[in-house]
PDB file of C-alpha atoms in Angstrom:
ATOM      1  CA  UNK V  28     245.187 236.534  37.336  1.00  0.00           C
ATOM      2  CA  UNK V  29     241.702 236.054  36.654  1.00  0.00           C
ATOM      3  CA  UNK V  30     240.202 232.057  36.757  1.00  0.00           C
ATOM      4  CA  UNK V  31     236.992 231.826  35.063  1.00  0.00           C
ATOM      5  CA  UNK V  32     234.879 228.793  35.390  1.00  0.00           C
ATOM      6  CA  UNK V  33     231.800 227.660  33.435  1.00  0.00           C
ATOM      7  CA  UNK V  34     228.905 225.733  33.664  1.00  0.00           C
ATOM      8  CA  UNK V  35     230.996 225.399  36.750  1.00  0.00           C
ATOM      9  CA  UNK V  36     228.157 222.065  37.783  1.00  0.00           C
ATOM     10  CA  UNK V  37     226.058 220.146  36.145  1.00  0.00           C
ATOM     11  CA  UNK V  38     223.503 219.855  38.906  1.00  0.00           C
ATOM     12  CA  UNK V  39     222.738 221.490  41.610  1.00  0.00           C
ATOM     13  CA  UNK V  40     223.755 219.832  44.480  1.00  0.00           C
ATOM     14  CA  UNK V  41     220.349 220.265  46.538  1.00  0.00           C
ATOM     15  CA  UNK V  42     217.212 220.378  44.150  1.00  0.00           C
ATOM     16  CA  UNK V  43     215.072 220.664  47.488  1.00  0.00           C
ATOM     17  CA  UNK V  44     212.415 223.073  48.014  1.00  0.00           C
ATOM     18  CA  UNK V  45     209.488 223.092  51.006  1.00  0.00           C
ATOM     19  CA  UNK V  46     208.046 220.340  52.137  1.00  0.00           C
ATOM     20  CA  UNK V  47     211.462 217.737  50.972  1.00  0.00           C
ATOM     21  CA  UNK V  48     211.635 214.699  52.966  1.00  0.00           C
ATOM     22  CA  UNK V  49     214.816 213.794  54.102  1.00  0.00           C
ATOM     23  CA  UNK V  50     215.959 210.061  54.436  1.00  0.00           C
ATOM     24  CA  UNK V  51     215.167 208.709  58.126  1.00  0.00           C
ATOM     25  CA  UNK V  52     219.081 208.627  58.607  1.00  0.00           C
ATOM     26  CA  UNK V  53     220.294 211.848  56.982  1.00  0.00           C
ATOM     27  CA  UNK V  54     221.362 213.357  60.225  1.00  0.00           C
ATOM     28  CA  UNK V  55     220.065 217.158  61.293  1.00  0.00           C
ATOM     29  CA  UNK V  56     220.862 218.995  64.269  1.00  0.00           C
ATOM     30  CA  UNK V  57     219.632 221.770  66.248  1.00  0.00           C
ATOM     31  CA  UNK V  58     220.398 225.082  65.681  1.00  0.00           C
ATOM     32  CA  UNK V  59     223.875 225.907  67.248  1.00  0.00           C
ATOM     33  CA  UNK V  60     224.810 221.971  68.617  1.00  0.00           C
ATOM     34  CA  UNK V  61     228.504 222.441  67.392  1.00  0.00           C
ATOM     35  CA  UNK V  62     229.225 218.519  68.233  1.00  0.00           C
ATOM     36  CA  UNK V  63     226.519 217.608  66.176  1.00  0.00           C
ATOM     37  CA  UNK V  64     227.143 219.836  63.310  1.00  0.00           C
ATOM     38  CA  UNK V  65     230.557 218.542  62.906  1.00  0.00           C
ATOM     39  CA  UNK V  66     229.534 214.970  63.276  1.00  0.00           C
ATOM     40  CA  UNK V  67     226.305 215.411  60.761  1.00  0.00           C
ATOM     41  CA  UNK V  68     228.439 217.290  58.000  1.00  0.00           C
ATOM     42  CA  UNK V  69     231.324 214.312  58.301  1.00  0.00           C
ATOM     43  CA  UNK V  70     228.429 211.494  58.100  1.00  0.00           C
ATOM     44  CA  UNK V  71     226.730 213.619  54.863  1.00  0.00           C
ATOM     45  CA  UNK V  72     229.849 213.178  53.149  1.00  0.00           C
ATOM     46  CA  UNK V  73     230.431 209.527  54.448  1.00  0.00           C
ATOM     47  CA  UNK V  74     227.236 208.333  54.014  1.00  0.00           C
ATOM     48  CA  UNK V  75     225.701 210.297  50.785  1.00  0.00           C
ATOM     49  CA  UNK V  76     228.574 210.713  48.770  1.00  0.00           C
ATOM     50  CA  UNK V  77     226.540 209.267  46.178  1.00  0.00           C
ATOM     51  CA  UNK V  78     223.836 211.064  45.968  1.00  0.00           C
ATOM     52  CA  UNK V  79     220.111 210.516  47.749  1.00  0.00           C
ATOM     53  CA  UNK V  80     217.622 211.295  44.605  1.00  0.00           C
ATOM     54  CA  UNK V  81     214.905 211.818  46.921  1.00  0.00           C
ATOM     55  CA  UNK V  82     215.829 214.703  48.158  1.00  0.00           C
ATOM     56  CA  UNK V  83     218.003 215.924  44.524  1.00  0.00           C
ATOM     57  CA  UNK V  84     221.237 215.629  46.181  1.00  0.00           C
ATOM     58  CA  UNK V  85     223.733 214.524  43.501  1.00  0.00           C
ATOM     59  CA  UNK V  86     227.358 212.494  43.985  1.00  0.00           C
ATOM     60  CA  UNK V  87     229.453 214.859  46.067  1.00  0.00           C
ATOM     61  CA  UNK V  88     232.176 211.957  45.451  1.00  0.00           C
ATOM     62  CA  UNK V  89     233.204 212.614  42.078  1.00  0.00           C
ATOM     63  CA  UNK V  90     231.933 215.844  42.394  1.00  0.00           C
ATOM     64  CA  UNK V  91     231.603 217.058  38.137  1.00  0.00           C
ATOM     65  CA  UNK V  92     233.034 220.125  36.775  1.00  0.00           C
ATOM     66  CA  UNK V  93     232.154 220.573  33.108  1.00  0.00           C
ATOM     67  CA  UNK V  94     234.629 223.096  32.628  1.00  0.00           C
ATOM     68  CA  UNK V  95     237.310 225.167  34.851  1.00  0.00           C
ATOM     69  CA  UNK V  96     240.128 227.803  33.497  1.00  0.00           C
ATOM     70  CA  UNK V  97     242.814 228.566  35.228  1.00  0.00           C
ATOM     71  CA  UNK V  98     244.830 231.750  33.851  1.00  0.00           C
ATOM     72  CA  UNK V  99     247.728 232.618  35.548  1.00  0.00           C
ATOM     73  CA  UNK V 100     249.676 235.493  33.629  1.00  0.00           C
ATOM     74  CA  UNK V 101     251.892 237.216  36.576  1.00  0.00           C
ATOM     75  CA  UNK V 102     255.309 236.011  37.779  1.00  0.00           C
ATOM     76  CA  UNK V 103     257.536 232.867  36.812  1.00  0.00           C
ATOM     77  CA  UNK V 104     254.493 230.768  35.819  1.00  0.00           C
ATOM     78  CA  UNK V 105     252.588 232.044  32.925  1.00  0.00           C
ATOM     79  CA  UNK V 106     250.032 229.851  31.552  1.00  0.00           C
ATOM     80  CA  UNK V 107     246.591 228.817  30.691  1.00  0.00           C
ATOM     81  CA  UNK V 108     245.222 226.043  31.843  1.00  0.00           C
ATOM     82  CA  UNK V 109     241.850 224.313  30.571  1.00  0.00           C
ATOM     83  CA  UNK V 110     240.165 221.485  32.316  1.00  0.00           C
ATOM     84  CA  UNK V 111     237.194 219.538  31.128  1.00  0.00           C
ATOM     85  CA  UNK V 112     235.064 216.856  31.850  1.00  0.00           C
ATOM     86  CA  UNK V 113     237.187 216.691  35.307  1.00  0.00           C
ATOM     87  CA  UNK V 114     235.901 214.947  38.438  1.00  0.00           C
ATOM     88  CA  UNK V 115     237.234 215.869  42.131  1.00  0.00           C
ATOM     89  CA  UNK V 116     237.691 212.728  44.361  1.00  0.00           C
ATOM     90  CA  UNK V 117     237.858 212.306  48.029  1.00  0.00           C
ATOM     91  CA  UNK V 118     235.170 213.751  49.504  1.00  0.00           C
ATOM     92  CA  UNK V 119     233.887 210.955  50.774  1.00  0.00           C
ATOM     93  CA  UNK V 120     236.893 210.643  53.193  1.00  0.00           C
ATOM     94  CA  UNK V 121     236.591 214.179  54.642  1.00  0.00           C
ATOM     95  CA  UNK V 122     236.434 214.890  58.414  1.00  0.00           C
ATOM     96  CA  UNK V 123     234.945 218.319  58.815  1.00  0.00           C
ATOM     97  CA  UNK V 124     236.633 220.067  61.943  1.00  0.00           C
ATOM     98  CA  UNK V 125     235.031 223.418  62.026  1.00  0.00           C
ATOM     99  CA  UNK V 126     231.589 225.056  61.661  1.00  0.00           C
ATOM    100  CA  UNK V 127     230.987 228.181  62.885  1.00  0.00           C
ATOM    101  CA  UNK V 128     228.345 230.814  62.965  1.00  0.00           C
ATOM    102  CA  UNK V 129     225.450 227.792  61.892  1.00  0.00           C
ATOM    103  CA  UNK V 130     222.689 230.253  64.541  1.00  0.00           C
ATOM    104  CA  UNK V 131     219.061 231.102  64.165  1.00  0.00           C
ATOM    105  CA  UNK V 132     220.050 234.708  62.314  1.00  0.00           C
ATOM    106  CA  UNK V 133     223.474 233.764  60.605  1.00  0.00           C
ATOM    107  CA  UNK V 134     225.554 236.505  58.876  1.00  0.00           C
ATOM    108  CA  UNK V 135     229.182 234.882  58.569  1.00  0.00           C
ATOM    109  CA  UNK V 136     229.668 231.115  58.540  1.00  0.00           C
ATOM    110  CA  UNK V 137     232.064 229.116  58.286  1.00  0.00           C
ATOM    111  CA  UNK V 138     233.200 225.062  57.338  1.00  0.00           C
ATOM    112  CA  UNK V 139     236.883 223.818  57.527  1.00  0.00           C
ATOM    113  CA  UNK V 140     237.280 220.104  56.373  1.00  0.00           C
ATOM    114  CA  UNK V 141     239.959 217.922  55.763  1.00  0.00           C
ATOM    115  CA  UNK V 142     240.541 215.556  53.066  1.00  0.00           C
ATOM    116  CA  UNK V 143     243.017 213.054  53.180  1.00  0.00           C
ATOM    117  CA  UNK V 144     243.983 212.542  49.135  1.00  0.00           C
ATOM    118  CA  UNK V 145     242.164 215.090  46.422  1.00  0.00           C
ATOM    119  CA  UNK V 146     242.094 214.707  43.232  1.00  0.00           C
ATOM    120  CA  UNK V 147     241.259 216.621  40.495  1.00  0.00           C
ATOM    121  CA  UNK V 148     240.938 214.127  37.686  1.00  0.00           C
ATOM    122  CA  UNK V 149     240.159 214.751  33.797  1.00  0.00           C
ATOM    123  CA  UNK V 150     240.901 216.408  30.205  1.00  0.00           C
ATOM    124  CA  UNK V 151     243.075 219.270  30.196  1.00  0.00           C
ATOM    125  CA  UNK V 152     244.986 221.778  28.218  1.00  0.00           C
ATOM    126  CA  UNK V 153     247.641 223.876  28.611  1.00  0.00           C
ATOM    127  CA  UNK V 154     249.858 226.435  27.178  1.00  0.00           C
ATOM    128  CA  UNK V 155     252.665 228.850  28.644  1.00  0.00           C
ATOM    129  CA  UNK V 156     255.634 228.644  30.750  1.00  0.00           C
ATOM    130  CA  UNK V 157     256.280 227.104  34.240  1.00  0.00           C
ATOM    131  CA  UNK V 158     259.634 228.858  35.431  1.00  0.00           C
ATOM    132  CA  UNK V 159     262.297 228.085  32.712  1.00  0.00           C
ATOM    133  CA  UNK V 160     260.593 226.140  30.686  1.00  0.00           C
ATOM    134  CA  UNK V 161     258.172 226.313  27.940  1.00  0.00           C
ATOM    135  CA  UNK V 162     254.726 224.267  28.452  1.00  0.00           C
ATOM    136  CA  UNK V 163     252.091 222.692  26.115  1.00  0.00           C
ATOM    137  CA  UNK V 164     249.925 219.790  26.029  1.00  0.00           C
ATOM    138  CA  UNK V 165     246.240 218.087  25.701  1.00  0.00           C
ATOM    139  CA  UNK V 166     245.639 215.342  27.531  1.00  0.00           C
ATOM    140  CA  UNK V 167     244.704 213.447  30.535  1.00  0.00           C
ATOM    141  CA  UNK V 168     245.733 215.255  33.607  1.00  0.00           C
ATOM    142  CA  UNK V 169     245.776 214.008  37.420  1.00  0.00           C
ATOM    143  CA  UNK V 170     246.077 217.154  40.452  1.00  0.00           C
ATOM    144  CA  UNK V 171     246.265 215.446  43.279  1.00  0.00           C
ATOM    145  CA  UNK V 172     246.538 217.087  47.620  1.00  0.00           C
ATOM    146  CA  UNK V 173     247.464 214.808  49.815  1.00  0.00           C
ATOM    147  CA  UNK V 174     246.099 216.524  53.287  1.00  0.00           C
ATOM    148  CA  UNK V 175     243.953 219.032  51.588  1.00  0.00           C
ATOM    149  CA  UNK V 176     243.100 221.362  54.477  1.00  0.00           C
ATOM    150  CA  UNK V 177     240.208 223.636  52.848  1.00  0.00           C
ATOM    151  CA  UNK V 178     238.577 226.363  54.736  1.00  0.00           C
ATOM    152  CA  UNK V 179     234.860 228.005  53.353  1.00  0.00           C
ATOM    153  CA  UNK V 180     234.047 231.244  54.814  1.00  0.00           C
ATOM    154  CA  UNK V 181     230.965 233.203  53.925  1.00  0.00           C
ATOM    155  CA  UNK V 182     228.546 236.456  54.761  1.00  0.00           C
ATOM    156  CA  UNK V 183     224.810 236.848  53.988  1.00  0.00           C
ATOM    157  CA  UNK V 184     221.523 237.445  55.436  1.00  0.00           C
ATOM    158  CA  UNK V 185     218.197 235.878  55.636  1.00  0.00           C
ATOM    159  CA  UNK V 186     215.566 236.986  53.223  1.00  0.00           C
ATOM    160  CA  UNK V 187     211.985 236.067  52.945  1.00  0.00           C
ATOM    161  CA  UNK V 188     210.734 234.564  49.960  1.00  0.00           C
ATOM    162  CA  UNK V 189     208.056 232.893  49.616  1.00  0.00           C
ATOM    163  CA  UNK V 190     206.966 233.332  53.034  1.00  0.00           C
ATOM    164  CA  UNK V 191     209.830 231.366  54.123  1.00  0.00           C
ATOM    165  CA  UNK V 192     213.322 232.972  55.359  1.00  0.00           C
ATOM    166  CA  UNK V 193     216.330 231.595  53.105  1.00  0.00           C
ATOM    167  CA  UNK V 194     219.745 232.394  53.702  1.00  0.00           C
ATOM    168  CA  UNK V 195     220.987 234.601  51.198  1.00  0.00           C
ATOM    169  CA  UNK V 196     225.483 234.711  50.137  1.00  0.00           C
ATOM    170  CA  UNK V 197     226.342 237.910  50.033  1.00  0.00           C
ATOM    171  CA  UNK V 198     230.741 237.024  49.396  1.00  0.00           C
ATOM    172  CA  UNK V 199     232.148 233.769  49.833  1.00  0.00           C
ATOM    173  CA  UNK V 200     236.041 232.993  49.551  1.00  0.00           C
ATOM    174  CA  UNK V 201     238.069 229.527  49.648  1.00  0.00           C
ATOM    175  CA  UNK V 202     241.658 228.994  51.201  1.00  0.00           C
ATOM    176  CA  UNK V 203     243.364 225.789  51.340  1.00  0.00           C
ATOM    177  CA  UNK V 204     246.775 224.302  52.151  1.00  0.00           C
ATOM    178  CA  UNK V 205     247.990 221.362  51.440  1.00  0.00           C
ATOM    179  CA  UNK V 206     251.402 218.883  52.619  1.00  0.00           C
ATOM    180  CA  UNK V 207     252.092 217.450  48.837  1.00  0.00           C
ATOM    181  CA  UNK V 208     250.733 218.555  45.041  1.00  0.00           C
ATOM    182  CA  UNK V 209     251.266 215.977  42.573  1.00  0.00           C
ATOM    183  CA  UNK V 210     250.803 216.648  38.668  1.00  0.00           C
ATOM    184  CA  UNK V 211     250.642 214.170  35.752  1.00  0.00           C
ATOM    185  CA  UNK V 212     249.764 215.621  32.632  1.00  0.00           C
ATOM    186  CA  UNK V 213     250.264 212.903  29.480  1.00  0.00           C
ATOM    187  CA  UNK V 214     250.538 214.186  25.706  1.00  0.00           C
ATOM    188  CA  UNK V 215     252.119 216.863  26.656  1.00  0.00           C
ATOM    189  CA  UNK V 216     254.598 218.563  23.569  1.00  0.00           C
ATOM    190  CA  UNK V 217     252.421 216.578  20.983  1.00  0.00           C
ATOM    191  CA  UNK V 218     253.056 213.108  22.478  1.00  0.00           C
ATOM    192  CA  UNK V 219     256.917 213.406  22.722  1.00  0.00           C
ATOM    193  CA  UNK V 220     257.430 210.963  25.690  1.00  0.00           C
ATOM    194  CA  UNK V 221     260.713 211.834  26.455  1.00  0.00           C
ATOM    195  CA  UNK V 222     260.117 215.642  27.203  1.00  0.00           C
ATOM    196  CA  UNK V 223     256.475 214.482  28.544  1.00  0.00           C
ATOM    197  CA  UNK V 224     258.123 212.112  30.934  1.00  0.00           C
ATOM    198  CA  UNK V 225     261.005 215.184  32.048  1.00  0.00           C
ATOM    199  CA  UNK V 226     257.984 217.940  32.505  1.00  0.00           C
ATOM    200  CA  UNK V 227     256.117 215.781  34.935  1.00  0.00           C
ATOM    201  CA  UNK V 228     259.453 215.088  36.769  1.00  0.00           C
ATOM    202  CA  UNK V 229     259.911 218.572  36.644  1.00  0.00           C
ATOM    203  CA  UNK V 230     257.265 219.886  37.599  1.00  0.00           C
ATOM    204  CA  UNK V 231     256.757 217.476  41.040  1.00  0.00           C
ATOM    205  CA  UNK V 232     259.970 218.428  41.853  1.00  0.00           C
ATOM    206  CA  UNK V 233     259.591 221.865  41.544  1.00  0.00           C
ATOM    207  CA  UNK V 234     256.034 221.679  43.370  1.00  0.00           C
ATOM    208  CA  UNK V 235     256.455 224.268  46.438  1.00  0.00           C
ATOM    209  CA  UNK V 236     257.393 226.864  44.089  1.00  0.00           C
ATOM    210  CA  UNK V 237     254.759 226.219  41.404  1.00  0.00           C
ATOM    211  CA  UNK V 238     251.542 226.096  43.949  1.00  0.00           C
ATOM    212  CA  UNK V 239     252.868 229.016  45.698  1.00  0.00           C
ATOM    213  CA  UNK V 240     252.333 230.766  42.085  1.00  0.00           C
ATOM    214  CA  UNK V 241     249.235 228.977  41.125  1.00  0.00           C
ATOM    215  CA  UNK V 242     247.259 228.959  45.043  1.00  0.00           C
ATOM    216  CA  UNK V 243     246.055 232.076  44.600  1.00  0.00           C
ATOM    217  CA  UNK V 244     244.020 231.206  40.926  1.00  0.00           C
ATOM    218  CA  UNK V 245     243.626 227.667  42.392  1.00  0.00           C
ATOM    219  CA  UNK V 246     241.875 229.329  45.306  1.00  0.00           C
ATOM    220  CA  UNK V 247     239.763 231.554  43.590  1.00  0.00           C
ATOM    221  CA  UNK V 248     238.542 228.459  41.402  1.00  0.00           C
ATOM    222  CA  UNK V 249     237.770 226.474  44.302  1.00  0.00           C
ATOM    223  CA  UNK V 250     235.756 229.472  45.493  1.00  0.00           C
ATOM    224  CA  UNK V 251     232.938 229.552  42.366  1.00  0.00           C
ATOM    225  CA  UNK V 252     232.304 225.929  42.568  1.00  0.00           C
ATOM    226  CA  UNK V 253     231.586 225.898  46.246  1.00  0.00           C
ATOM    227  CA  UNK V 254     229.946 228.662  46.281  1.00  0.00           C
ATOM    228  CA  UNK V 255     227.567 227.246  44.055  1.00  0.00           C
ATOM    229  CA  UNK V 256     227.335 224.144  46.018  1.00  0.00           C
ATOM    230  CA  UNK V 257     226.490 226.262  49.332  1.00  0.00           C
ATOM    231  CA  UNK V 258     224.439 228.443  47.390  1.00  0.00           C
ATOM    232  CA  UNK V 259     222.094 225.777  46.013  1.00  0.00           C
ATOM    233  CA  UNK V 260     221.802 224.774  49.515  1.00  0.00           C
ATOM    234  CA  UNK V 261     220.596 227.925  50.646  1.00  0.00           C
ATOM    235  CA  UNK V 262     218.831 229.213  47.921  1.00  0.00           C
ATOM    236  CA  UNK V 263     216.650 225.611  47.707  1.00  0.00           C
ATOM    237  CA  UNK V 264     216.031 224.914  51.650  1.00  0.00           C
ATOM    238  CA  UNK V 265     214.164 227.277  53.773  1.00  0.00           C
ATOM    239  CA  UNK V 266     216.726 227.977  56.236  1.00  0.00           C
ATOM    240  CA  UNK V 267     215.024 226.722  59.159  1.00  0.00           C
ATOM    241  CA  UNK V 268     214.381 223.356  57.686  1.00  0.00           C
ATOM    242  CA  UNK V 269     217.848 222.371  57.499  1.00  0.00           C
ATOM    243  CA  UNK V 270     217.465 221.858  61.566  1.00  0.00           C
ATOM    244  CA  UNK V 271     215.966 219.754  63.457  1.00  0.00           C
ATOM    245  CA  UNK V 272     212.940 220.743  65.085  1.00  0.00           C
TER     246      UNK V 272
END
């Protein structure tokens, strides 16, 4: 099982470097304020979904992916699974309710949000078998988690550069649960409605079973892109600058 994703974003999410001026009410916190933390992270995502161009922070909500693979070739479900041009929604509603290990010399870190309705919106194709049944199609496709609970956890170090100290990833790993997955995947079997229409019915039925297969690649997809996003962060900000003084 081995995801690959490319050109995984097609901008960084922070373009900032020294001296960036952040808008009067982009909200920083000292170093360590856990309330604040959770309340400024929540309000970032409320407030700048969109973007703030000042400051090179691009849309979080649709958040881009060019392309993303998902290969899954262990077990019932056997497939490859192409996405492009696909944007993730819901952001903007998250509620962060952990972040851990934000101190003045981090090593691991940690962010757990929650986001009411995700979806992961876009081209797609596919090829394989889900269970019984034989799969293929190229299309539109619609992923959606409804109470997408994700989890980012992280290690690294600070390194001067510069004359600055950035914080430097060393491994980063996504988990995430989730109370429903819904799929909707149209032209699949070359635009034969009638065994498009009984896939999709199929495969929401059948939806415990198929993202207990698929979590694991989903998972390790989720990983690369946020680990980019974090690591633009980090490797654009002096560390210290993403406080308040």
């Amino acid at each position: 099982m081995k995801p690959h994703i490319a050109l995984i974003l097609t901008a960084a999410i922070f373009s900032v470097g020294h001296g960036a001026k952040f808008p009067a009410s982009f909200s920083r916190c000292k170093q360590e304020d856990g309330n604040c933390l959770l309340e400024a992270i929540t309000a970032t995502f409320r407030n700048f979904h969109k973007g703030v161009p000042e400051i090179g922070l691009v849309p979080l909500d649709p958040l881009r992916i060019d392309k993303m693979d998902i290969v899954q070739g262990d077990g019932p479900i056997n497939i490859v699974l192409n996405f492009m041009k696909v944007d993730i929604t819901g952001f903007q509603h998250a509620t962060i309710k952990k972040a851990n290990g934000f101190t003045s010399n981090p090593t691991k870190m940690e962010i757990n949000l929650v986001v009411p309705v995700a979806s992961l919106v876009g081209g797609y194709k596919i090829n394989g078998k889900v269970l019984i049944l034989p799969i293929q199609g190229e299309g539109a496709s619609n992923m959606t988690m409804a109470n997408c609970d994700i989890t980012l956890r992280w290690t690294g170090k600070l390194v001067e550069k510069t004359g600055k100290q950035f914080y430097q990833i060393d491994k980063f790993k996504v988990t995430f649960d989730t109370s429903r997955f819904y799929m909707d995947f149209t032209n699949l079997f070359n635009g034969d409605k009638a065994l498009g229409d009984n896939m999709n019915v199929f495969l929401n039925d059948n939806w415990p079973d198929i993202l207990k297969e698929l979590k694991p690649a989903i998972a390790a997809a989720f990983t690369k892109i946020f680990e980019s996003v974090v690591g633009n962060v980090f490797n654009r900000v002096p560390y210290s600058e993403l406080y308040s003084a």
